[in-house]
JSON list of C-alpha atoms in Angstrom, two decimals:
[
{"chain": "A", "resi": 569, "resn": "UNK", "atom": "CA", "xyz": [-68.63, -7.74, 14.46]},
{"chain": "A", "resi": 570, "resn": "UNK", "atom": "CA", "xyz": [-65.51, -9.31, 16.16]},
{"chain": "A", "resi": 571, "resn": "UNK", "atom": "CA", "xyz": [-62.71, -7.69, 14.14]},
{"chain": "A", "resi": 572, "resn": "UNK", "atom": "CA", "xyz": [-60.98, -10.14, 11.43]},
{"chain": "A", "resi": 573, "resn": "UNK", "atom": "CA", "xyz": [-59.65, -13.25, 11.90]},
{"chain": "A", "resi": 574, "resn": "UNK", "atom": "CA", "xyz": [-56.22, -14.00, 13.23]},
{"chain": "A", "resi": 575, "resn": "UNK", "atom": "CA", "xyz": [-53.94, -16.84, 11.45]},
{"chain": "A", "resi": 576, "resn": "UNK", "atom": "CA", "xyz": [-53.88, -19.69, 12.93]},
{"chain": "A", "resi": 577, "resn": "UNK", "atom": "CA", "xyz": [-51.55, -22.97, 13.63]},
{"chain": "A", "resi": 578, "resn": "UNK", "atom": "CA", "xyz": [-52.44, -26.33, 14.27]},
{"chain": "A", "resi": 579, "resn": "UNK", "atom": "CA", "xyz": [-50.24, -27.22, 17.14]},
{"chain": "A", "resi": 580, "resn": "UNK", "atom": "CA", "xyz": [-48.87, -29.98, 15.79]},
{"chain": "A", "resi": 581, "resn": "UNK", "atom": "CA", "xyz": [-47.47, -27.90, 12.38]},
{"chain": "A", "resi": 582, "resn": "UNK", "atom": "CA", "xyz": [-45.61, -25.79, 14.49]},
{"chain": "A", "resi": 583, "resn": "UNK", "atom": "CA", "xyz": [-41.60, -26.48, 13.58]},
{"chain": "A", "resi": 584, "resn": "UNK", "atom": "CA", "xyz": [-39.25, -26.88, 16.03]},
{"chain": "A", "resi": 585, "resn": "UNK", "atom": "CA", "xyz": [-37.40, -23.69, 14.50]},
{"chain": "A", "resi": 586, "resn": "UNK", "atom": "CA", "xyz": [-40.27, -21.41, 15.07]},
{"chain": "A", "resi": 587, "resn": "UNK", "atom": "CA", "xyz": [-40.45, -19.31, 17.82]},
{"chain": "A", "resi": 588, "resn": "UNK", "atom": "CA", "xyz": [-43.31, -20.46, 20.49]},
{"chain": "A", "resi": 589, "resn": "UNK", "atom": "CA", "xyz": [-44.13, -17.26, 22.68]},
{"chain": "A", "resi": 590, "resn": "UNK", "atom": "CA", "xyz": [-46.05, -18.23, 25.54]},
{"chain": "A", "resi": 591, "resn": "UNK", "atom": "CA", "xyz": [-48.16, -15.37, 26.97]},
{"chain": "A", "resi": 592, "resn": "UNK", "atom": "CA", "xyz": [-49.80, -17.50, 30.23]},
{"chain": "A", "resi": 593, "resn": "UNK", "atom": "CA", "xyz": [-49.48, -16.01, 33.70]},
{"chain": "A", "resi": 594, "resn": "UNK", "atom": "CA", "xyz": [-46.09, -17.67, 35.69]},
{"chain": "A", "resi": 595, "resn": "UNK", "atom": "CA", "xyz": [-47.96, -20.29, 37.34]},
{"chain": "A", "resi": 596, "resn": "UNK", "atom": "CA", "xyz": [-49.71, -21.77, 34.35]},
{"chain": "A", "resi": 597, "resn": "UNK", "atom": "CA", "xyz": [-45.61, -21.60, 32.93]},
{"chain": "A", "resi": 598, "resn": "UNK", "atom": "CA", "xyz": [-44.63, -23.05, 36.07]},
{"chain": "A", "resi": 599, "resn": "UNK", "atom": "CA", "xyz": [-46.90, -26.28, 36.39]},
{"chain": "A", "resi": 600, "resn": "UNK", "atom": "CA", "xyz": [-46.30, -26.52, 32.56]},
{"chain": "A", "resi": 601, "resn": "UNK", "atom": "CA", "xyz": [-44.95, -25.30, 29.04]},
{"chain": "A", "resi": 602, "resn": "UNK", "atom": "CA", "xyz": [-43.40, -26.57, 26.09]},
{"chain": "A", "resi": 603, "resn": "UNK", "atom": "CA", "xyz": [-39.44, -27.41, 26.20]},
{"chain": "A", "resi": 604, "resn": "UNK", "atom": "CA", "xyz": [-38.52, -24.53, 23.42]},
{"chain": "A", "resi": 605, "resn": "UNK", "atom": "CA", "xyz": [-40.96, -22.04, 24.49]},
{"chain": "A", "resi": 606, "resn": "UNK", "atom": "CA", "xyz": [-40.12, -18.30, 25.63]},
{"chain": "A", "resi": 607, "resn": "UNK", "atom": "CA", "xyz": [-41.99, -17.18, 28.40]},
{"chain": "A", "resi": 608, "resn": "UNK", "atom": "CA", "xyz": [-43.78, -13.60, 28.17]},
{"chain": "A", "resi": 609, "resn": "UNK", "atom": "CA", "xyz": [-46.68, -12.86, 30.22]},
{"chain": "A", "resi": 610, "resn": "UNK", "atom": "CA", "xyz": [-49.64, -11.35, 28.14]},
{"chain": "A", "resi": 611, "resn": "UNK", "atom": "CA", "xyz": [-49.92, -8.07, 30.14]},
{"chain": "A", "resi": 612, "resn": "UNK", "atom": "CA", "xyz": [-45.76, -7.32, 30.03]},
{"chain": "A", "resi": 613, "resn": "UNK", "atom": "CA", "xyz": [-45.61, -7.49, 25.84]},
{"chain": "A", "resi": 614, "resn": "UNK", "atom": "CA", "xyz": [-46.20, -3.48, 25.06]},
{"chain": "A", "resi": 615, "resn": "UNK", "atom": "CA", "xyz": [-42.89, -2.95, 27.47]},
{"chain": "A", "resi": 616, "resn": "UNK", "atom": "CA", "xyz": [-41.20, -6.06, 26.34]},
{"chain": "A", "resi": 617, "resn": "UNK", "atom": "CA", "xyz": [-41.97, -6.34, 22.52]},
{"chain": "A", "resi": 618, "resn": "UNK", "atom": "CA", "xyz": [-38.48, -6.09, 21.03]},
{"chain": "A", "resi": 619, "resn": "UNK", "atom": "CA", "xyz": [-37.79, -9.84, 23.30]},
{"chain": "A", "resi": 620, "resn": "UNK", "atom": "CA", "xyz": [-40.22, -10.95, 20.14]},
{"chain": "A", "resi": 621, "resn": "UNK", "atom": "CA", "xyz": [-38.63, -11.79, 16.96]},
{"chain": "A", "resi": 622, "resn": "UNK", "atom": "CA", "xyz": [-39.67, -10.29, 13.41]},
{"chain": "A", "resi": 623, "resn": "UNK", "atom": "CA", "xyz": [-37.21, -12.24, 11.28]},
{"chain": "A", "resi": 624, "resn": "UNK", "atom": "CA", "xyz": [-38.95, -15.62, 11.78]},
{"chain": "A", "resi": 625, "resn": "UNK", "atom": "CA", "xyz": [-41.85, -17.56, 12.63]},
{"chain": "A", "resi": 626, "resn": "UNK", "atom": "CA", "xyz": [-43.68, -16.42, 16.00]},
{"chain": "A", "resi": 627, "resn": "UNK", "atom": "CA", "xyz": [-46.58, -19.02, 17.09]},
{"chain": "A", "resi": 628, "resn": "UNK", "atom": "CA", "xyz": [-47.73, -17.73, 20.09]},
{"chain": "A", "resi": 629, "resn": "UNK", "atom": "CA", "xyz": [-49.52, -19.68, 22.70]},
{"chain": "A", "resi": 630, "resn": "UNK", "atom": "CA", "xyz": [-51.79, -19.68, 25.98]},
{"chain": "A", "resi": 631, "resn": "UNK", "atom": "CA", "xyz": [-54.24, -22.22, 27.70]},
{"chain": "A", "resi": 632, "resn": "UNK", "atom": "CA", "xyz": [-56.74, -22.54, 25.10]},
{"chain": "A", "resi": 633, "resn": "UNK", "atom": "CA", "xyz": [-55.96, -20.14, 22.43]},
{"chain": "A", "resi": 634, "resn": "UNK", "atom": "CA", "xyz": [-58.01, -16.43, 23.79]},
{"chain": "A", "resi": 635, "resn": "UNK", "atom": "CA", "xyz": [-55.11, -14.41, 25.15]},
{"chain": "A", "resi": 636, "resn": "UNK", "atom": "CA", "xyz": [-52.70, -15.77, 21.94]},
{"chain": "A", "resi": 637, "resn": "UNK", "atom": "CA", "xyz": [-55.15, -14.18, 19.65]},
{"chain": "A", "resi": 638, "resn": "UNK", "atom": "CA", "xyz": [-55.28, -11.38, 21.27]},
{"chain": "A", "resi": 639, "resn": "UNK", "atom": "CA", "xyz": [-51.34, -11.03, 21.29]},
{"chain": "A", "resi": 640, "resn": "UNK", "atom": "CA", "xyz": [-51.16, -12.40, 18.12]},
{"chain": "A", "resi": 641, "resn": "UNK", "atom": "CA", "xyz": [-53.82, -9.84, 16.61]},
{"chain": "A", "resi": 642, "resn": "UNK", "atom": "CA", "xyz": [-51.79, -6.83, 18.61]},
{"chain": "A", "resi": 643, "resn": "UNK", "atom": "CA", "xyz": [-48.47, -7.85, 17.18]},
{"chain": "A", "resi": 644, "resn": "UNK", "atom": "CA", "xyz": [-50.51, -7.91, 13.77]},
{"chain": "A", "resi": 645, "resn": "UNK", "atom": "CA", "xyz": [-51.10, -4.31, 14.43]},
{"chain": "A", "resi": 646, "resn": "UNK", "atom": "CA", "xyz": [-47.89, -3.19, 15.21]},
{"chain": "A", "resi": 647, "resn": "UNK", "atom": "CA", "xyz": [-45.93, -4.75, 12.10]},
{"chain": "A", "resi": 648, "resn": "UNK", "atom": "CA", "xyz": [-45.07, -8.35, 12.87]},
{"chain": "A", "resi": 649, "resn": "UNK", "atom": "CA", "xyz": [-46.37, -10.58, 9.79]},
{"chain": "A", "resi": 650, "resn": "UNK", "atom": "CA", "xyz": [-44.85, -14.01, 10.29]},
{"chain": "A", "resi": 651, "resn": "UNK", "atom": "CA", "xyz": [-47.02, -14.56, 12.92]},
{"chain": "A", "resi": 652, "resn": "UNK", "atom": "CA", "xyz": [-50.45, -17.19, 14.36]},
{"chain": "A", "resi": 653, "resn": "UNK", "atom": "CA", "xyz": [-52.35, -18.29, 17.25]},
{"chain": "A", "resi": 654, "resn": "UNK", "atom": "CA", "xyz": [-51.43, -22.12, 18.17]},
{"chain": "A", "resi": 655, "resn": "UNK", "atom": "CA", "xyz": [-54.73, -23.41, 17.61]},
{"chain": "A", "resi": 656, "resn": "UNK", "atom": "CA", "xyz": [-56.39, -24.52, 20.64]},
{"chain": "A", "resi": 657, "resn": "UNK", "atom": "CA", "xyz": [-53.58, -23.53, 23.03]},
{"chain": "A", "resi": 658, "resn": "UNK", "atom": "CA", "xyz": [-51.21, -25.69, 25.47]},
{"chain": "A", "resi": 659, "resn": "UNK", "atom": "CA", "xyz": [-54.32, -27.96, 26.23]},
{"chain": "A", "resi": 660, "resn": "UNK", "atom": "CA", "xyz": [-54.17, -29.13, 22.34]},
{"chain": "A", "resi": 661, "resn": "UNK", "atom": "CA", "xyz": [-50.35, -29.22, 22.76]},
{"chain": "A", "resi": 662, "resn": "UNK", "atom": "CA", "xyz": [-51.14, -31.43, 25.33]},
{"chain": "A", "resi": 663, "resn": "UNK", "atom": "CA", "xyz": [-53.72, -33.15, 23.89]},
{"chain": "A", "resi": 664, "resn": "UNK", "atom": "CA", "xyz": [-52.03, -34.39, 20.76]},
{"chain": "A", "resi": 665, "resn": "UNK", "atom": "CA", "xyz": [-48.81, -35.80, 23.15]},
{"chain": "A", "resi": 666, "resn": "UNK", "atom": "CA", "xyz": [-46.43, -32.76, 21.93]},
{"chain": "A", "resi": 667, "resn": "UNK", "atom": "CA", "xyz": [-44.10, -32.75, 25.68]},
{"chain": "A", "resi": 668, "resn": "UNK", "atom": "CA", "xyz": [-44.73, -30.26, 28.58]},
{"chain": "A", "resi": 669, "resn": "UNK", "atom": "CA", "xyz": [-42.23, -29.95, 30.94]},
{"chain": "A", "resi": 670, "resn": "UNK", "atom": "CA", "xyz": [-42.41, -27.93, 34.71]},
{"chain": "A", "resi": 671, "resn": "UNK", "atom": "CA", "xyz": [-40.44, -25.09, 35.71]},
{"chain": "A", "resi": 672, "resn": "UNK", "atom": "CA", "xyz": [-37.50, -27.89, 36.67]},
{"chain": "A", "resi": 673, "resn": "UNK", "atom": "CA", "xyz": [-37.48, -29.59, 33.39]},
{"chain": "A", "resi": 674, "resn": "UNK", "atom": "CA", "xyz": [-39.95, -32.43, 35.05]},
{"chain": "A", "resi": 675, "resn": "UNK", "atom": "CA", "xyz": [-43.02, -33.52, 33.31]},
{"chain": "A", "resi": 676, "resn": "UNK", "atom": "CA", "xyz": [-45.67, -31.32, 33.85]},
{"chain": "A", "resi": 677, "resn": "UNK", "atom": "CA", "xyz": [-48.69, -30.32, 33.54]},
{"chain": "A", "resi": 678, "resn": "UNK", "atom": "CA", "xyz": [-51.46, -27.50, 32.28]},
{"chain": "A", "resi": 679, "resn": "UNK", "atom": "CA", "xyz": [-53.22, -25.69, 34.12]}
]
């Protein structure tokens, strides 16, 4: 009924070598992200989707997981394969004490 499954990542598997997209709006990346992430608003990937890597991990990310899968089931469809939904989003990331840091490299926060 919903379509198949995207992969998934527990947040706390993801390695520091794989890329973390982040897909939130800029003021959820603004109040807080993770230090290593890129920053790509959900609604700008079909005109930016060569910023996203194919030769190496992708875990892509939002608040609490929705929009990721989404992304994550789009790139899917249009030939990425090393690719997952960071389970549960930056509130797990969060959650489990991985760091967050603000738009000036200050703790921070999500929102």
């Amino acid at each position: 009924m919903f379509g198949p499954q995207v992969p998934t990542v527990p947040v706390t598997e993801i390695a520091d070598e794989t890329y973390l997209l982040d897909v939130r709006e800029d003021d959820e990346w603004a109040a807080g992200h993770a230090p290593t992430a890129h920053h790509l608003p959900m609604m700008q990937l079909p005109a930016r989707l060569a910023e996203v890597p194919t030769d190496r991990e992708v875990a892509v990310v939002c608040r609490s997981g929705g929009r990721s899968a989404q992304v994550v089931a789009y790139l899917i469809n249009n030939g990425w394969e090393q690719v997952r939904n960071a389970d549960g989003g930056m509130r797990q990331w969060a959650a489990v004490g991985r760091p967050v840091v603000d738009a000036n490299g200050q703790p921070g926060q999500v929102i």
